[in-house]
Amino acid sequence: MESPSGMLPIVTEGGLHPAAAGAVAATVWSVLEPVDERLFGCDYSDVAVLGKAVTRGRGWLAAGLALHAVNGAVFGLAYDVVRRRSPLGDRTTAVAMALAEHVALYPLSGLIDRHHPRRGEDGIPPLLTNPRAFAQATVRHALFGAVLGALARPRS
């Protein structure tokens, strides 16, 4: 559905465009990282992993937040495609997809452990063999999926 200006609406009566919902869900995740770091006793931050991979200076936080929001938006678009074919409800599909993505891609954290330019710095502990980091990421992905599924406009 296009708006009168010919642009896709970000906000509709039923909710946010899935890309916007994904960006918001990723931002909620980012804001809650310090809380789960304390709860799990693990200094792991996806924002730090992303931001510190692309900049050496103090701008890593802004870069990490922006990249994380973009990743969320892209995931929101993928979710929109899958949910149209899913027999599950929208929210269940979003959480299931987020957790599936987590489990499928977490083994790649070994690449971060070996090759990240700032591994070992704050926010970037060893990940692959770290059960606390895995648990953190599991909760983060579940939260992301729940927020995405709640905010995205219903399937049409």
Short mmCIF file of N, CA and C in Angstrom, two decimals:
data_model
loop_
_atom_site.label_atom_id
_atom_site.label_comp_id
_atom_site.label_asym_id
_atom_site.label_seq_id
_atom_site.Cartn_x
_atom_site.Cartn_y
_atom_site.Cartn_z
N MET A 1 0.84 -1.16 0.00
CA MET A 1 0.00 0.00 0.00
C MET A 1 0.89 1.23 0.00
N GLU A 2 0.69 2.07 -0.99
CA GLU A 2 1.48 3.29 -1.07
C GLU A 2 0.71 4.47 -0.51
N SER A 3 1.42 5.44 -0.03
CA SER A 3 0.80 6.66 0.45
C SER A 3 0.52 7.54 -0.76
N PRO A 4 -0.26 8.62 -0.58
CA PRO A 4 -0.55 9.52 -1.72
C PRO A 4 0.72 10.06 -2.38
N SER A 5 1.81 10.15 -1.65
CA SER A 5 3.05 10.68 -2.24
C SER A 5 3.78 9.63 -3.07
N GLY A 6 3.27 8.39 -3.08
CA GLY A 6 3.93 7.33 -3.83
C GLY A 6 4.97 6.57 -3.01
N MET A 7 5.17 6.96 -1.76
CA MET A 7 6.15 6.32 -0.90
C MET A 7 5.44 5.27 -0.04
N LEU A 8 6.17 4.25 0.36
CA LEU A 8 5.61 3.27 1.29
C LEU A 8 5.48 3.92 2.66
N PRO A 9 4.34 3.77 3.31
CA PRO A 9 4.19 4.39 4.63
C PRO A 9 4.99 3.64 5.68
N ILE A 10 5.61 4.38 6.59
CA ILE A 10 6.35 3.77 7.68
C ILE A 10 5.39 3.36 8.78
N VAL A 11 4.40 4.20 9.04
CA VAL A 11 3.41 3.91 10.07
C VAL A 11 2.04 3.82 9.41
N THR A 12 1.32 2.74 9.71
CA THR A 12 -0.04 2.59 9.22
C THR A 12 -0.96 2.42 10.42
N GLU A 13 -2.25 2.31 10.15
CA GLU A 13 -3.20 2.11 11.25
C GLU A 13 -2.87 0.84 12.02
N GLY A 14 -2.44 -0.19 11.32
CA GLY A 14 -2.20 -1.48 11.96
C GLY A 14 -0.84 -1.64 12.59
N GLY A 15 0.09 -0.76 12.33
CA GLY A 15 1.43 -0.89 12.90
C GLY A 15 2.48 -0.28 11.99
N LEU A 16 3.72 -0.63 12.27
CA LEU A 16 4.84 -0.10 11.50
C LEU A 16 5.13 -0.95 10.28
N HIS A 17 5.69 -0.33 9.26
CA HIS A 17 6.23 -1.09 8.13
C HIS A 17 7.22 -2.08 8.72
N PRO A 18 7.29 -3.31 8.22
CA PRO A 18 8.19 -4.32 8.82
C PRO A 18 9.65 -3.88 8.93
N ALA A 19 10.15 -3.10 7.97
CA ALA A 19 11.53 -2.62 8.07
C ALA A 19 11.67 -1.64 9.23
N ALA A 20 10.71 -0.75 9.39
CA ALA A 20 10.74 0.18 10.52
C ALA A 20 10.60 -0.58 11.84
N ALA A 21 9.70 -1.56 11.86
CA ALA A 21 9.53 -2.37 13.08
C ALA A 21 10.82 -3.10 13.43
N GLY A 22 11.52 -3.61 12.42
CA GLY A 22 12.79 -4.28 12.67
C GLY A 22 13.84 -3.34 13.21
N ALA A 23 13.89 -2.13 12.67
CA ALA A 23 14.86 -1.14 13.16
C ALA A 23 14.55 -0.75 14.60
N VAL A 24 13.26 -0.57 14.91
CA VAL A 24 12.88 -0.25 16.29
C VAL A 24 13.21 -1.41 17.22
N ALA A 25 12.91 -2.63 16.80
CA ALA A 25 13.19 -3.81 17.64
C ALA A 25 14.69 -3.93 17.91
N ALA A 26 15.51 -3.67 16.90
CA ALA A 26 16.97 -3.72 17.08
C ALA A 26 17.44 -2.62 18.02
N THR A 27 16.79 -1.48 17.97
CA THR A 27 17.15 -0.37 18.85
C THR A 27 16.76 -0.69 20.29
N VAL A 28 15.60 -1.30 20.49
CA VAL A 28 15.20 -1.73 21.84
C VAL A 28 16.24 -2.70 22.39
N TRP A 29 16.65 -3.66 21.57
CA TRP A 29 17.70 -4.61 21.96
C TRP A 29 18.94 -3.85 22.39
N SER A 30 19.36 -2.87 21.58
CA SER A 30 20.58 -2.11 21.88
C SER A 30 20.49 -1.38 23.21
N VAL A 31 19.35 -0.78 23.45
CA VAL A 31 19.15 -0.02 24.69
C VAL A 31 19.21 -0.95 25.91
N LEU A 32 18.75 -2.19 25.75
CA LEU A 32 18.72 -3.13 26.87
C LEU A 32 20.00 -3.93 27.07
N GLU A 33 20.96 -3.78 26.16
CA GLU A 33 22.21 -4.53 26.31
C GLU A 33 22.88 -4.33 27.67
N PRO A 34 23.02 -3.11 28.18
CA PRO A 34 23.67 -2.95 29.49
C PRO A 34 22.95 -3.70 30.61
N VAL A 35 21.64 -3.82 30.50
CA VAL A 35 20.87 -4.55 31.52
C VAL A 35 21.20 -6.04 31.46
N ASP A 36 21.15 -6.62 30.26
CA ASP A 36 21.42 -8.06 30.19
C ASP A 36 22.89 -8.37 30.44
N GLU A 37 23.78 -7.43 30.16
CA GLU A 37 25.19 -7.65 30.49
C GLU A 37 25.35 -7.83 32.00
N ARG A 38 24.63 -7.03 32.78
CA ARG A 38 24.68 -7.17 34.24
C ARG A 38 24.00 -8.46 34.68
N LEU A 39 22.84 -8.76 34.10
CA LEU A 39 22.10 -9.96 34.49
C LEU A 39 22.88 -11.25 34.21
N PHE A 40 23.55 -11.31 33.07
CA PHE A 40 24.27 -12.52 32.68
C PHE A 40 25.73 -12.50 33.13
N GLY A 41 26.19 -11.37 33.63
CA GLY A 41 27.59 -11.29 34.06
C GLY A 41 28.55 -11.47 32.91
N CYS A 42 28.18 -10.93 31.74
CA CYS A 42 29.00 -11.10 30.54
C CYS A 42 29.02 -9.80 29.76
N ASP A 43 30.20 -9.31 29.49
CA ASP A 43 30.40 -8.04 28.78
C ASP A 43 30.37 -8.29 27.27
N TYR A 44 29.20 -8.65 26.74
CA TYR A 44 29.04 -8.91 25.31
C TYR A 44 28.04 -7.93 24.75
N SER A 45 28.44 -7.19 23.73
CA SER A 45 27.58 -6.19 23.12
C SER A 45 27.62 -6.33 21.60
N ASP A 46 26.48 -6.61 21.01
CA ASP A 46 26.42 -6.66 19.54
C ASP A 46 26.73 -5.29 18.94
N VAL A 47 26.32 -4.24 19.64
CA VAL A 47 26.60 -2.89 19.16
C VAL A 47 28.12 -2.66 19.12
N ALA A 48 28.83 -3.13 20.14
CA ALA A 48 30.29 -2.99 20.15
C ALA A 48 30.93 -3.84 19.06
N VAL A 49 30.45 -5.07 18.88
CA VAL A 49 31.00 -5.93 17.83
C VAL A 49 30.87 -5.26 16.47
N LEU A 50 29.70 -4.71 16.19
CA LEU A 50 29.49 -4.06 14.89
C LEU A 50 30.26 -2.75 14.78
N GLY A 51 30.10 -1.88 15.75
CA GLY A 51 30.71 -0.55 15.68
C GLY A 51 32.23 -0.59 15.69
N LYS A 52 32.78 -1.43 16.54
CA LYS A 52 34.25 -1.50 16.64
C LYS A 52 34.87 -2.22 15.46
N ALA A 53 34.05 -2.89 14.66
CA ALA A 53 34.57 -3.53 13.44
C ALA A 53 34.79 -2.51 12.33
N VAL A 54 34.07 -1.38 12.40
CA VAL A 54 34.15 -0.43 11.29
C VAL A 54 34.84 0.89 11.63
N THR A 55 35.12 1.13 12.90
CA THR A 55 35.81 2.37 13.24
C THR A 55 36.74 2.15 14.43
N ARG A 56 37.81 2.87 14.46
CA ARG A 56 38.77 2.76 15.54
C ARG A 56 38.53 3.81 16.63
N GLY A 57 37.85 4.87 16.28
CA GLY A 57 37.69 5.98 17.21
C GLY A 57 36.49 5.83 18.12
N ARG A 58 36.15 6.95 18.75
CA ARG A 58 35.02 6.96 19.68
C ARG A 58 33.69 6.83 18.97
N GLY A 59 33.67 6.95 17.68
CA GLY A 59 32.43 6.84 16.92
C GLY A 59 31.88 5.44 16.80
N TRP A 60 32.53 4.48 17.46
CA TRP A 60 32.06 3.10 17.33
C TRP A 60 30.63 2.93 17.83
N LEU A 61 30.23 3.68 18.85
CA LEU A 61 28.88 3.51 19.40
C LEU A 61 27.83 3.94 18.37
N ALA A 62 28.00 5.11 17.78
CA ALA A 62 27.05 5.57 16.76
C ALA A 62 27.04 4.63 15.56
N ALA A 63 28.22 4.19 15.14
CA ALA A 63 28.30 3.26 14.01
C ALA A 63 27.62 1.94 14.35
N GLY A 64 27.86 1.44 15.55
CA GLY A 64 27.26 0.17 15.97
C GLY A 64 25.75 0.26 16.06
N LEU A 65 25.25 1.37 16.62
CA LEU A 65 23.80 1.55 16.71
C LEU A 65 23.17 1.62 15.32
N ALA A 66 23.81 2.36 14.42
CA ALA A 66 23.27 2.49 13.06
C ALA A 66 23.28 1.14 12.33
N LEU A 67 24.39 0.43 12.41
CA LEU A 67 24.47 -0.88 11.74
C LEU A 67 23.47 -1.87 12.32
N HIS A 68 23.30 -1.83 13.64
CA HIS A 68 22.35 -2.74 14.28
C HIS A 68 20.92 -2.43 13.83
N ALA A 69 20.58 -1.16 13.73
CA ALA A 69 19.24 -0.77 13.26
C ALA A 69 19.03 -1.19 11.80
N VAL A 70 20.05 -1.03 10.97
CA VAL A 70 19.95 -1.46 9.57
C VAL A 70 19.76 -2.97 9.50
N ASN A 71 20.53 -3.72 10.30
CA ASN A 71 20.36 -5.17 10.32
C ASN A 71 18.94 -5.54 10.71
N GLY A 72 18.40 -4.83 11.71
CA GLY A 72 17.02 -5.08 12.13
C GLY A 72 16.03 -4.79 11.02
N ALA A 73 16.26 -3.71 10.28
CA ALA A 73 15.36 -3.36 9.17
C ALA A 73 15.39 -4.43 8.09
N VAL A 74 16.57 -4.91 7.75
CA VAL A 74 16.69 -5.97 6.74
C VAL A 74 15.99 -7.24 7.22
N PHE A 75 16.18 -7.57 8.49
CA PHE A 75 15.51 -8.74 9.05
C PHE A 75 13.99 -8.53 8.99
N GLY A 76 13.53 -7.33 9.28
CA GLY A 76 12.10 -7.04 9.21
C GLY A 76 11.54 -7.29 7.82
N LEU A 77 12.29 -6.96 6.79
CA LEU A 77 11.85 -7.22 5.42
C LEU A 77 11.78 -8.72 5.14
N ALA A 78 12.79 -9.46 5.60
CA ALA A 78 12.77 -10.92 5.43
C ALA A 78 11.59 -11.53 6.17
N TYR A 79 11.37 -11.05 7.37
CA TYR A 79 10.23 -11.52 8.17
C TYR A 79 8.92 -11.29 7.42
N ASP A 80 8.78 -10.15 6.78
CA ASP A 80 7.55 -9.84 6.07
C ASP A 80 7.29 -10.84 4.95
N VAL A 81 8.33 -11.28 4.28
CA VAL A 81 8.19 -12.27 3.20
C VAL A 81 7.78 -13.62 3.79
N VAL A 82 8.47 -14.05 4.84
CA VAL A 82 8.22 -15.37 5.42
C VAL A 82 6.85 -15.44 6.08
N ARG A 83 6.46 -14.42 6.79
CA ARG A 83 5.19 -14.49 7.53
C ARG A 83 3.99 -14.62 6.63
N ARG A 84 4.11 -14.19 5.38
CA ARG A 84 3.00 -14.33 4.43
C ARG A 84 2.72 -15.79 4.09
N ARG A 85 3.74 -16.63 4.27
CA ARG A 85 3.60 -18.07 3.96
C ARG A 85 3.55 -18.93 5.22
N SER A 86 3.75 -18.32 6.35
CA SER A 86 3.84 -19.07 7.60
C SER A 86 2.45 -19.40 8.14
N PRO A 87 2.27 -20.65 8.59
CA PRO A 87 1.00 -21.00 9.22
C PRO A 87 0.91 -20.48 10.66
N LEU A 88 2.03 -20.02 11.18
CA LEU A 88 2.06 -19.48 12.54
C LEU A 88 1.53 -18.06 12.54
N GLY A 89 1.17 -17.55 13.67
CA GLY A 89 0.79 -16.15 13.77
C GLY A 89 2.00 -15.26 13.54
N ASP A 90 1.73 -13.98 13.32
CA ASP A 90 2.81 -13.03 13.03
C ASP A 90 3.85 -12.99 14.15
N ARG A 91 3.41 -12.88 15.39
CA ARG A 91 4.36 -12.77 16.51
C ARG A 91 5.15 -14.05 16.69
N THR A 92 4.50 -15.18 16.58
CA THR A 92 5.20 -16.46 16.72
C THR A 92 6.22 -16.63 15.61
N THR A 93 5.85 -16.23 14.39
CA THR A 93 6.78 -16.31 13.26
C THR A 93 8.00 -15.43 13.51
N ALA A 94 7.78 -14.22 14.01
CA ALA A 94 8.90 -13.29 14.26
C ALA A 94 9.87 -13.86 15.30
N VAL A 95 9.34 -14.38 16.39
CA VAL A 95 10.21 -14.94 17.44
C VAL A 95 10.92 -16.19 16.91
N ALA A 96 10.19 -17.05 16.22
CA ALA A 96 10.80 -18.28 15.68
C ALA A 96 11.91 -17.95 14.69
N MET A 97 11.67 -16.98 13.83
CA MET A 97 12.71 -16.59 12.86
C MET A 97 13.93 -16.02 13.55
N ALA A 98 13.71 -15.17 14.54
CA ALA A 98 14.84 -14.55 15.24
C ALA A 98 15.67 -15.60 15.96
N LEU A 99 15.01 -16.54 16.61
CA LEU A 99 15.75 -17.60 17.32
C LEU A 99 16.44 -18.55 16.34
N ALA A 100 15.79 -18.84 15.22
CA ALA A 100 16.43 -19.69 14.19
C ALA A 100 17.68 -19.02 13.63
N GLU A 101 17.58 -17.72 13.38
CA GLU A 101 18.74 -16.98 12.88
C GLU A 101 19.88 -17.03 13.90
N HIS A 102 19.53 -16.87 15.16
CA HIS A 102 20.54 -16.92 16.22
C HIS A 102 21.26 -18.27 16.25
N VAL A 103 20.49 -19.34 16.29
CA VAL A 103 21.08 -20.68 16.39
C VAL A 103 21.89 -21.01 15.14
N ALA A 104 21.39 -20.60 13.98
CA ALA A 104 22.09 -20.89 12.73
C ALA A 104 23.40 -20.11 12.60
N LEU A 105 23.41 -18.86 13.04
CA LEU A 105 24.58 -18.02 12.81
C LEU A 105 25.55 -17.92 13.99
N TYR A 106 25.14 -18.35 15.18
CA TYR A 106 26.03 -18.21 16.34
C TYR A 106 27.38 -18.90 16.14
N PRO A 107 27.44 -20.05 15.47
CA PRO A 107 28.76 -20.65 15.24
C PRO A 107 29.75 -19.74 14.51
N LEU A 108 29.25 -18.77 13.77
CA LEU A 108 30.14 -17.82 13.10
C LEU A 108 30.83 -16.88 14.08
N SER A 109 30.40 -16.90 15.34
CA SER A 109 31.08 -16.05 16.32
C SER A 109 32.53 -16.46 16.51
N GLY A 110 32.85 -17.68 16.10
CA GLY A 110 34.26 -18.08 16.12
C GLY A 110 35.11 -17.19 15.23
N LEU A 111 34.53 -16.67 14.16
CA LEU A 111 35.25 -15.73 13.30
C LEU A 111 35.52 -14.42 14.03
N ILE A 112 34.57 -13.99 14.85
CA ILE A 112 34.78 -12.78 15.66
C ILE A 112 35.91 -13.05 16.65
N ASP A 113 35.87 -14.22 17.28
CA ASP A 113 36.90 -14.58 18.25
C ASP A 113 38.30 -14.55 17.64
N ARG A 114 38.41 -14.90 16.38
CA ARG A 114 39.72 -14.98 15.72
C ARG A 114 40.13 -13.72 14.98
N HIS A 115 39.15 -13.08 14.33
CA HIS A 115 39.52 -12.06 13.36
C HIS A 115 39.03 -10.64 13.65
N HIS A 116 38.18 -10.45 14.64
CA HIS A 116 37.68 -9.09 14.90
C HIS A 116 38.86 -8.19 15.25
N PRO A 117 38.96 -7.02 14.64
CA PRO A 117 40.13 -6.16 14.87
C PRO A 117 40.26 -5.66 16.31
N ARG A 118 39.17 -5.71 17.09
CA ARG A 118 39.24 -5.20 18.46
C ARG A 118 38.76 -6.24 19.48
N ARG A 119 38.92 -7.52 19.11
CA ARG A 119 38.51 -8.59 20.04
C ARG A 119 39.27 -8.43 21.35
N GLY A 120 38.58 -8.75 22.43
CA GLY A 120 39.18 -8.62 23.75
C GLY A 120 38.93 -7.28 24.40
N GLU A 121 38.48 -6.29 23.61
CA GLU A 121 38.15 -4.99 24.19
C GLU A 121 36.78 -5.09 24.86
N ASP A 122 36.39 -4.02 25.57
CA ASP A 122 35.08 -3.98 26.20
C ASP A 122 34.00 -4.29 25.17
N GLY A 123 33.10 -5.20 25.54
CA GLY A 123 31.98 -5.57 24.68
C GLY A 123 32.26 -6.70 23.73
N ILE A 124 33.52 -7.11 23.61
CA ILE A 124 33.87 -8.15 22.63
C ILE A 124 34.69 -9.26 23.32
N PRO A 125 34.06 -10.02 24.22
CA PRO A 125 34.76 -11.13 24.86
C PRO A 125 34.80 -12.33 23.91
N PRO A 126 35.51 -13.39 24.26
CA PRO A 126 35.39 -14.62 23.48
C PRO A 126 33.92 -15.07 23.48
N LEU A 127 33.42 -15.48 22.33
CA LEU A 127 32.00 -15.78 22.21
C LEU A 127 31.68 -17.25 21.98
N LEU A 128 32.40 -17.91 21.09
CA LEU A 128 32.00 -19.24 20.65
C LEU A 128 31.88 -20.24 21.79
N THR A 129 32.79 -20.18 22.73
CA THR A 129 32.79 -21.14 23.84
C THR A 129 32.26 -20.52 25.13
N ASN A 130 31.48 -19.46 25.01
CA ASN A 130 31.01 -18.70 26.14
C ASN A 130 29.51 -18.93 26.33
N PRO A 131 29.12 -19.81 27.26
CA PRO A 131 27.68 -20.09 27.42
C PRO A 131 26.87 -18.87 27.88
N ARG A 132 27.49 -17.97 28.61
CA ARG A 132 26.76 -16.76 29.02
C ARG A 132 26.45 -15.87 27.82
N ALA A 133 27.41 -15.73 26.93
CA ALA A 133 27.18 -14.93 25.73
C ALA A 133 26.10 -15.58 24.85
N PHE A 134 26.12 -16.89 24.75
CA PHE A 134 25.09 -17.59 23.98
C PHE A 134 23.71 -17.36 24.60
N ALA A 135 23.62 -17.46 25.92
CA ALA A 135 22.34 -17.22 26.61
C ALA A 135 21.88 -15.78 26.41
N GLN A 136 22.81 -14.84 26.53
CA GLN A 136 22.47 -13.42 26.29
C GLN A 136 21.89 -13.25 24.89
N ALA A 137 22.58 -13.80 23.91
CA ALA A 137 22.14 -13.65 22.53
C ALA A 137 20.78 -14.32 22.30
N THR A 138 20.53 -15.42 22.99
CA THR A 138 19.24 -16.09 22.88
C THR A 138 18.13 -15.18 23.38
N VAL A 139 18.32 -14.59 24.56
CA VAL A 139 17.32 -13.69 25.12
C VAL A 139 17.15 -12.46 24.23
N ARG A 140 18.25 -11.93 23.73
CA ARG A 140 18.18 -10.75 22.86
C ARG A 140 17.38 -11.04 21.60
N HIS A 141 17.62 -12.19 20.99
CA HIS A 141 16.90 -12.54 19.78
C HIS A 141 15.41 -12.77 20.06
N ALA A 142 15.10 -13.40 21.17
CA ALA A 142 13.69 -13.60 21.53
C ALA A 142 13.00 -12.25 21.74
N LEU A 143 13.66 -11.35 22.43
CA LEU A 143 13.12 -10.01 22.64
C LEU A 143 12.92 -9.29 21.30
N PHE A 144 13.93 -9.34 20.46
CA PHE A 144 13.85 -8.71 19.14
C PHE A 144 12.63 -9.24 18.37
N GLY A 145 12.48 -10.57 18.33
CA GLY A 145 11.35 -11.16 17.61
C GLY A 145 10.02 -10.74 18.19
N ALA A 146 9.93 -10.70 19.52
CA ALA A 146 8.68 -10.31 20.16
C ALA A 146 8.32 -8.86 19.83
N VAL A 147 9.31 -7.97 19.87
CA VAL A 147 9.05 -6.56 19.56
C VAL A 147 8.70 -6.41 18.08
N LEU A 148 9.45 -7.07 17.21
CA LEU A 148 9.16 -7.01 15.77
C LEU A 148 7.74 -7.49 15.50
N GLY A 149 7.39 -8.65 16.04
CA GLY A 149 6.06 -9.20 15.80
C GLY A 149 4.94 -8.34 16.36
N ALA A 150 5.22 -7.63 17.43
CA ALA A 150 4.21 -6.77 18.04
C ALA A 150 4.04 -5.45 17.28
N LEU A 151 5.12 -4.94 16.71
CA LEU A 151 5.07 -3.61 16.08
C LEU A 151 4.74 -3.64 14.59
N ALA A 152 5.11 -4.70 13.90
CA ALA A 152 4.91 -4.74 12.45
C ALA A 152 3.41 -4.80 12.14
N ARG A 153 3.03 -4.10 11.10
CA ARG A 153 1.62 -4.14 10.71
C ARG A 153 1.25 -5.59 10.39
N PRO A 154 0.01 -5.96 10.65
CA PRO A 154 -0.41 -7.34 10.40
C PRO A 154 -0.27 -7.71 8.92
N ARG A 155 -0.09 -9.00 8.67
CA ARG A 155 0.03 -9.44 7.27
C ARG A 155 -1.28 -9.15 6.55
N SER A 156 -1.12 -8.90 5.28
CA SER A 156 -2.33 -8.57 4.51
C SER A 156 -2.70 -9.69 3.57
#
